[in-house]
Short mmCIF file of C-alpha atoms in Angstrom, two decimals:
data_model
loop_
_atom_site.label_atom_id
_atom_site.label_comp_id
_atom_site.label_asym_id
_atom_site.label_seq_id
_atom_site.Cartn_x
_atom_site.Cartn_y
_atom_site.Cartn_z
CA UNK A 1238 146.66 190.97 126.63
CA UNK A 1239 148.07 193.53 128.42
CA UNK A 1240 149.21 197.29 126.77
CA UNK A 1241 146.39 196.29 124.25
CA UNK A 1242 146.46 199.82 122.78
CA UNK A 1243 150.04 199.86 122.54
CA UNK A 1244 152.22 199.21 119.58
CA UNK A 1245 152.90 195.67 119.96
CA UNK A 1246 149.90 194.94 121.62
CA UNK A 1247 147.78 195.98 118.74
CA UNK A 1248 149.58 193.74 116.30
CA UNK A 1249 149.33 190.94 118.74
CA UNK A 1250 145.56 191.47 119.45
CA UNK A 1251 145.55 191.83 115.36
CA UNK A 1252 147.38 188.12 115.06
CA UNK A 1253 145.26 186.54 117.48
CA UNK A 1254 141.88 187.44 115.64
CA UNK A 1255 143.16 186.11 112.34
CA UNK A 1256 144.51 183.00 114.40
CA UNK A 1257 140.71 182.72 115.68
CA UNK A 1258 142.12 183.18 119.20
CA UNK A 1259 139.45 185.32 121.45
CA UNK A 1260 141.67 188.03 123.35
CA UNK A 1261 140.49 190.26 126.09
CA UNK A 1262 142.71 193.50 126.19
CA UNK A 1263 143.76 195.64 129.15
CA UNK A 1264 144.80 199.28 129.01
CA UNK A 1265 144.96 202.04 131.11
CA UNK A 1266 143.91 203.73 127.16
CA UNK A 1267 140.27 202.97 125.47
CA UNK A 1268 140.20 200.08 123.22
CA UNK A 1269 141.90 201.07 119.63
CA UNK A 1270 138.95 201.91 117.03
CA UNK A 1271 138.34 198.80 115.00
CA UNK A 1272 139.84 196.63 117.71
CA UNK A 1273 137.70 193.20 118.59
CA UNK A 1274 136.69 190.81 121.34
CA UNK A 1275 136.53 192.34 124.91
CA UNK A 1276 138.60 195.29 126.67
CA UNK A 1277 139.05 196.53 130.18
CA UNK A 1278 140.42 199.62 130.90
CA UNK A 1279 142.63 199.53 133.75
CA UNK A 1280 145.70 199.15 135.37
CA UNK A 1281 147.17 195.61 134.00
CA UNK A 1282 148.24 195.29 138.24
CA UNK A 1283 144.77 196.62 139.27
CA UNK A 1284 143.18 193.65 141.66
CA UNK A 1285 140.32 193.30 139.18
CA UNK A 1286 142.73 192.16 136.52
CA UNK A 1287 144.76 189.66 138.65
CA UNK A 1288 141.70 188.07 140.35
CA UNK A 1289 140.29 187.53 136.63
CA UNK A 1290 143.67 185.59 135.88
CA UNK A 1291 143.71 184.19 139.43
CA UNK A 1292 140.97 182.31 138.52
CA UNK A 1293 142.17 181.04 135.38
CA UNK A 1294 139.89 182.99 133.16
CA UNK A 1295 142.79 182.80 130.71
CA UNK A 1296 144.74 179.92 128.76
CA UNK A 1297 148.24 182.63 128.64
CA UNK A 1298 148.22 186.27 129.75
CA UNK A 1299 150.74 188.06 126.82
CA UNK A 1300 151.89 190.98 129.30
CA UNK A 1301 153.14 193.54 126.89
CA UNK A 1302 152.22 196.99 129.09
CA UNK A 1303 155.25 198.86 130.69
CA UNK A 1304 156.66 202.28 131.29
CA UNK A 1305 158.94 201.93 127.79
CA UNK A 1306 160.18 205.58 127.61
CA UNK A 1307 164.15 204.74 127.70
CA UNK A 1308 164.28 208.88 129.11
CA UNK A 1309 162.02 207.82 132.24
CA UNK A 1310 163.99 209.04 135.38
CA UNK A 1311 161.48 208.26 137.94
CA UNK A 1312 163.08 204.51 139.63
CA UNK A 1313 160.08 204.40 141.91
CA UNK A 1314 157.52 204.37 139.41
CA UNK A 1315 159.79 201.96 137.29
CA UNK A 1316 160.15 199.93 140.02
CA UNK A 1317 156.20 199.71 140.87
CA UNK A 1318 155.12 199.12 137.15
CA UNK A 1319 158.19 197.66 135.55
CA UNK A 1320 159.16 195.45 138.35
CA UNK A 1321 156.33 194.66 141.47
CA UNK A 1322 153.58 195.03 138.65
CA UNK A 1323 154.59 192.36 136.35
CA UNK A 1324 155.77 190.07 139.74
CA UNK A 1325 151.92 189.80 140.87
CA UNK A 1326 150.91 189.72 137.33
CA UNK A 1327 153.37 186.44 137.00
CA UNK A 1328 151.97 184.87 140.63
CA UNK A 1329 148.43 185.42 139.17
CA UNK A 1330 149.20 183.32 136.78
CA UNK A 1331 150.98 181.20 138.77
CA UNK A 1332 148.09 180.26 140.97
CA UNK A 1333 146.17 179.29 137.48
CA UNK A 1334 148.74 177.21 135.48
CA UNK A 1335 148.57 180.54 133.00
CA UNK A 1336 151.19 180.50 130.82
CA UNK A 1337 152.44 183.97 130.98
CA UNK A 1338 154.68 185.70 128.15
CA UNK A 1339 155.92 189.00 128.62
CA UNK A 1340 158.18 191.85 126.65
CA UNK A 1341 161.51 192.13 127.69
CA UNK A 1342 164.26 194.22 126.16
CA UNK A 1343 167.45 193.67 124.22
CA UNK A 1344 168.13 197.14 125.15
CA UNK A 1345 169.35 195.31 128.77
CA UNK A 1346 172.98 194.09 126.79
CA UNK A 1347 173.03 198.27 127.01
CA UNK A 1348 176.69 198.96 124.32
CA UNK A 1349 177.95 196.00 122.62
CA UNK A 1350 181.47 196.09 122.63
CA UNK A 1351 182.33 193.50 119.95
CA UNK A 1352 180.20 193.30 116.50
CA UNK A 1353 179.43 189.37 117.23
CA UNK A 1354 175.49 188.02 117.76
CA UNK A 1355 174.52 188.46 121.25
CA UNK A 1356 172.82 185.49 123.88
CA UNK A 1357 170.66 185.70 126.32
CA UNK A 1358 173.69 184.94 128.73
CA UNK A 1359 175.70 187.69 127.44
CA UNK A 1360 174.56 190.15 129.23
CA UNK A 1361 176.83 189.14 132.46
CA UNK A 1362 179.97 189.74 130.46
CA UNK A 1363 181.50 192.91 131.11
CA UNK A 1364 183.88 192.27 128.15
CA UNK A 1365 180.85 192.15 125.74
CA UNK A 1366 178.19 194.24 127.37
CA UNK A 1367 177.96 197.55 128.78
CA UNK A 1368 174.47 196.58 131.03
CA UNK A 1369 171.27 198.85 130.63
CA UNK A 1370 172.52 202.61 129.98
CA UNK A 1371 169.45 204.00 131.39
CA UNK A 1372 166.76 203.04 134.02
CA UNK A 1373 164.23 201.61 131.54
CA UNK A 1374 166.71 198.75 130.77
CA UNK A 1375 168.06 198.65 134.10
CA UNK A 1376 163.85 197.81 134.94
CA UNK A 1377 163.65 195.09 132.27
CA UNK A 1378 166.86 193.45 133.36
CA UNK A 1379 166.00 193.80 137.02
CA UNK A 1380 162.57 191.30 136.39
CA UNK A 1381 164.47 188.79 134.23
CA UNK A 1382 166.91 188.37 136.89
CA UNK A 1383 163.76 187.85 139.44
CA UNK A 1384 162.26 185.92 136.76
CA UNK A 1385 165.64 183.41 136.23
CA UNK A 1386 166.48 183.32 139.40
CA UNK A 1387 163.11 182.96 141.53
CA UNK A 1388 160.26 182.81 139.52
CA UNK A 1389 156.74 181.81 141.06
CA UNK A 1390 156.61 178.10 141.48
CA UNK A 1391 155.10 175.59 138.96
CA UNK A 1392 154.54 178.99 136.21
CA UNK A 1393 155.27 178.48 132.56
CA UNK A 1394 156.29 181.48 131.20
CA UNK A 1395 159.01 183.08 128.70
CA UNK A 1396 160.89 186.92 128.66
CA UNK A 1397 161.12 187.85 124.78
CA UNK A 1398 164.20 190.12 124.55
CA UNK A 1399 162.66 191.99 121.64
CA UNK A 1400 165.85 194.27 119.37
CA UNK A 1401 163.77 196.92 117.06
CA UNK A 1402 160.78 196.83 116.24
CA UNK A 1403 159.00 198.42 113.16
CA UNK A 1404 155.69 198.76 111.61
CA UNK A 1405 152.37 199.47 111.04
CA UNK A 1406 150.78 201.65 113.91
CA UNK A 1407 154.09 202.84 115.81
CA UNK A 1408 153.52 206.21 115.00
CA UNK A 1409 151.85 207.30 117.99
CA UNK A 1410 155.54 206.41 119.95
CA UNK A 1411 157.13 209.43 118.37
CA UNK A 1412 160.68 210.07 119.82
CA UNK A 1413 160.33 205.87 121.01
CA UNK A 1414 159.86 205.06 117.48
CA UNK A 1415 162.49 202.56 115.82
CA UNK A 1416 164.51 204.57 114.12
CA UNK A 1417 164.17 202.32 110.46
CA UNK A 1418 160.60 203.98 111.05
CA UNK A 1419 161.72 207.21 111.75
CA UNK A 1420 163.96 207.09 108.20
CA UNK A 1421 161.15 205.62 106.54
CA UNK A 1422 158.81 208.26 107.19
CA UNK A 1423 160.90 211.55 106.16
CA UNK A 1424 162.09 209.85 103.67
CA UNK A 1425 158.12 208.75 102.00
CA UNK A 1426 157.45 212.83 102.93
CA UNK A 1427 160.52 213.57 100.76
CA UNK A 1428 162.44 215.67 103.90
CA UNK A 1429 165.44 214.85 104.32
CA UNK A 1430 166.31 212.19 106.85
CA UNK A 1431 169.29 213.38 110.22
CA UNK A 1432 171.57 210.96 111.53
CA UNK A 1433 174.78 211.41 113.64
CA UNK A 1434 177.43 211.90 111.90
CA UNK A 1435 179.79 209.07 112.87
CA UNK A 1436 176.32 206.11 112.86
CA UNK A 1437 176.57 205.32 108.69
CA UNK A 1438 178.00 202.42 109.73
CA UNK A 1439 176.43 201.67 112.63
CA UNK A 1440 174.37 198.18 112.69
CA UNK A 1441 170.73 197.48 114.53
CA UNK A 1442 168.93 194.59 114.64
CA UNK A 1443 165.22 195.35 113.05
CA UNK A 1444 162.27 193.01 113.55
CA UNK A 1445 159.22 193.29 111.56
CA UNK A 1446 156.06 193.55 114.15
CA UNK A 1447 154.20 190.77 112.28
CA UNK A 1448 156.93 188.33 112.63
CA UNK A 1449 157.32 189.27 116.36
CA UNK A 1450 153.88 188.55 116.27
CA UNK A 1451 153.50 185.21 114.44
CA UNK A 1452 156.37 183.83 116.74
CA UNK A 1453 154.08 184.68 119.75
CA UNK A 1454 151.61 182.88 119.07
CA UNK A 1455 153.84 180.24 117.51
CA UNK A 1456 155.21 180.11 121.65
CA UNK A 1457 151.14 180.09 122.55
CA UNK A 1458 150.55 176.79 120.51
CA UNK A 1459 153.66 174.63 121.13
CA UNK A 1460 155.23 176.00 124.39
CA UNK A 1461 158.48 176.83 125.06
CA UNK A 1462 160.80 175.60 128.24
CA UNK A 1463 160.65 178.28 131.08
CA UNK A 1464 162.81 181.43 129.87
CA UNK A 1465 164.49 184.32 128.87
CA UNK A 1466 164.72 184.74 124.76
CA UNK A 1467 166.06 186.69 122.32
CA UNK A 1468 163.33 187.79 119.89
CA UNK A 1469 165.11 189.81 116.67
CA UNK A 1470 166.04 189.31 112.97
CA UNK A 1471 169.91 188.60 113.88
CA UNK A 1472 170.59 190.39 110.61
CA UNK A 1473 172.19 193.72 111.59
CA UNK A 1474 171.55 196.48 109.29
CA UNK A 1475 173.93 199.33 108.86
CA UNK A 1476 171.94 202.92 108.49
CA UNK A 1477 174.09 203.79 105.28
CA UNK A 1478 172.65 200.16 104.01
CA UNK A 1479 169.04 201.92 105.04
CA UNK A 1480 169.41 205.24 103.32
CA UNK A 1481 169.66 202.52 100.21
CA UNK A 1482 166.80 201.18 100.97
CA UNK A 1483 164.85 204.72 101.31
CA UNK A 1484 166.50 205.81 97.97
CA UNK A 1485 165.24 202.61 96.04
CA UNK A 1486 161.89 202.78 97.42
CA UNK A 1487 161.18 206.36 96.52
CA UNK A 1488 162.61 204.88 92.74
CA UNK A 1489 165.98 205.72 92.60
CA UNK A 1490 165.25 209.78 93.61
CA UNK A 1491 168.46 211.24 95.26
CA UNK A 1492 168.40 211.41 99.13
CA UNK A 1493 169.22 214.28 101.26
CA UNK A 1494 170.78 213.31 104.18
CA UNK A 1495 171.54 215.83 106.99
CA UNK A 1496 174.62 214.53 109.07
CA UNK A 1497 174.85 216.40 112.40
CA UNK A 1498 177.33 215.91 115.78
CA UNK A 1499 176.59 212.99 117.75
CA UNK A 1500 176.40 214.25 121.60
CA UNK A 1501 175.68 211.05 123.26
CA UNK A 1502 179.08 209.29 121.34
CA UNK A 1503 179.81 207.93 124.48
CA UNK A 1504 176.88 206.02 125.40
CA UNK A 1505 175.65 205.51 121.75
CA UNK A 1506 174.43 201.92 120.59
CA UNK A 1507 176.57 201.35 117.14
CA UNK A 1508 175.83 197.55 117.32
CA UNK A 1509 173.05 195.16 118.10
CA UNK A 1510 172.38 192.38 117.01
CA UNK A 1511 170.60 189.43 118.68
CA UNK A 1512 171.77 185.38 118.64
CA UNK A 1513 168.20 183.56 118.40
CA UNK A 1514 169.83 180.25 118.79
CA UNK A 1515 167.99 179.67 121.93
CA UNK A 1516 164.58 181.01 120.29
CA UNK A 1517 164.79 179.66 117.16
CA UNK A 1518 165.87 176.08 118.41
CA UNK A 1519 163.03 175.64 120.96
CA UNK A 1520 160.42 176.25 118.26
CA UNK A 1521 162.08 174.79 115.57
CA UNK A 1522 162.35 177.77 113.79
CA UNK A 1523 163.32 179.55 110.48
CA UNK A 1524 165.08 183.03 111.13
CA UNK A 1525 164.61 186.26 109.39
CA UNK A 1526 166.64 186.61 106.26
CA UNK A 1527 167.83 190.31 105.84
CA UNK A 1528 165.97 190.42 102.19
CA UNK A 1529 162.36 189.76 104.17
CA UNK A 1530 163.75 192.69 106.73
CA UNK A 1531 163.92 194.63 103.93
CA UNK A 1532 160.34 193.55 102.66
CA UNK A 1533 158.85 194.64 105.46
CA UNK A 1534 160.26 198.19 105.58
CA UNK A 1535 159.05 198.48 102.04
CA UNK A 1536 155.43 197.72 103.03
CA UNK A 1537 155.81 200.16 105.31
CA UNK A 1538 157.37 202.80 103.32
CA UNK A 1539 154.77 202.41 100.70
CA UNK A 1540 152.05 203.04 103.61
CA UNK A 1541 154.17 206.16 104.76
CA UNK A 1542 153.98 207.09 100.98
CA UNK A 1543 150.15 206.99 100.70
CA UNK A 1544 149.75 208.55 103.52
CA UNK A 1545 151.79 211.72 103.03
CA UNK A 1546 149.78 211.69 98.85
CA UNK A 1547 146.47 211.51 100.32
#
């Protein structure tokens, strides 16, 4: 597991213990306090690490460590993580039959220009899809073009276009956080929450971490053919629908909203939402409905509530 001490990693190292699934974690960060089974601090690209997989130490390497900061203006560095770091990650496995499944981005489809579901394929029309908006997606879509067009002979692997993401444990992103996290907190700390003025009806596609984290390791145990997915809820939520959701949580309280001037209008996302056909077919899958969506951001609001009590 790679980005072990990140976000998503944590979760996933979390699903694979309850699974009883052994996981070795790499970071460039110590191993998270509480965290279990083995962990190697280093580079995820550092020759250590890809002679380990090399030699097929590993059933499936779940690559999840990037540069993910969507403000990151440094190409070369993008390029040498993001893009040359995950290609000898993916011939490692290569050599070793590992299956290899790595975190993509939906941010790739960059501004959707019609409110419809998104696929994979989408992203090549112009007339639906803006392409990345900054160089973190332009990275991500770079290696699933390498991947889909010339990926290392005879590897299994599959790109997870993850939307949103939310809960427990993303607040050490800050600024990177999902935004439904970012609500959820002011709003449990009874401050009011600050949107852009013209995004109430704006629509995002939120994923609960857990679920993101079950269908890993659904991919792990039955295999998927050799691809690029979409990994989301496909139930759009508006941020006016949201504030709702805050309001009813904290029991019907009224909720302050601070609406300011939206500078980035222009290259704003007011609509994602992803089309898991392709996902949820090859795994024979139930979606997300938008009422366990909204579960989920309860759990976490409650947790934001404790925490800002205690």
């Amino acid at each position: 597991m790679t980005g072990a001490g990140g976000f998503v990693g944590r979760n996933l190292v979390a699903a694979l213990d309850e699974a009883g699934i052994e996981a070795v974690g790499v970071d460039v960060r110590p191993a998270p306090e509480g965290s279990r089974g083995g962990h190697l601090v280093a580079d995820f690209a550092a020759s250590q690490v890809l002679e380990q997989v090399r030699a097929g130490r590993f059933a499936a390497v779940l690559h999840q460590a990037a540069i993910t900061s969507t403000l990151a203006d440094d190409w070369d560095e993008l390029q040498r993580v993001n893009i040359d770091g995950c290609l000898a990650l993916a011939e490692a496995c290569a050599a070793s039959d590992t299956l290899l499944v790595y975190a993509s981005s939906s941010s790739v489809y960059g501004t959707i220009r019609q409110p419809v579901p998104v696929g994979e394929d989408d992203v090549d029309d112009p007339a639906l899809c803006s392409g990345p908006l900054n160089l973190y997606g332009r990275s991500k879509l770079a290696f699933d073009r390498i991947m889909l067009e010339k990926a290392p002979d005879g590897l299994r692997w599959a790109g997870l276009r993850y939307t949103n993401v939310f809960g427990s444990g993303e607040q050490d992103k800050g600024s990177m956080a999902s935004i439904l996290s970012q609500l959820l907190r002011t709003a449990a700390r009874r401050e009011a929450p600050r949107l852009f003025a013209d995004t109430l009806e704006a629509s995002r596609d939120y994923v609960p971490v857990r679920w993101l984290a079950d269908v890993v390791l659904r991919i792990i145990d039955r295999g998927v053919p050799s691809g690029v997915y979409n990994l989301g809820s496909g139930r759009p939520v508006t941020f006016a629908t949201l504030l709702r959701w805050c309001a009813d949580f904290g029991g019907g309280e009224e909720l302050r909203v601070r609406l300011v001037p939206n500078p980035i209008a222009d290259r704003y996302q007011y609509w994602t939402c992803a089309d898991m056909t392709r996902l949820t077919g090859a795994l024979d899958l139930d979606g997300l409905t938008q009422e366990q969506v909204r579960a989920a951001a309860e759990r976490l609001y409650a947790d934001f509530r404790a925490a800002a009590v205690a």
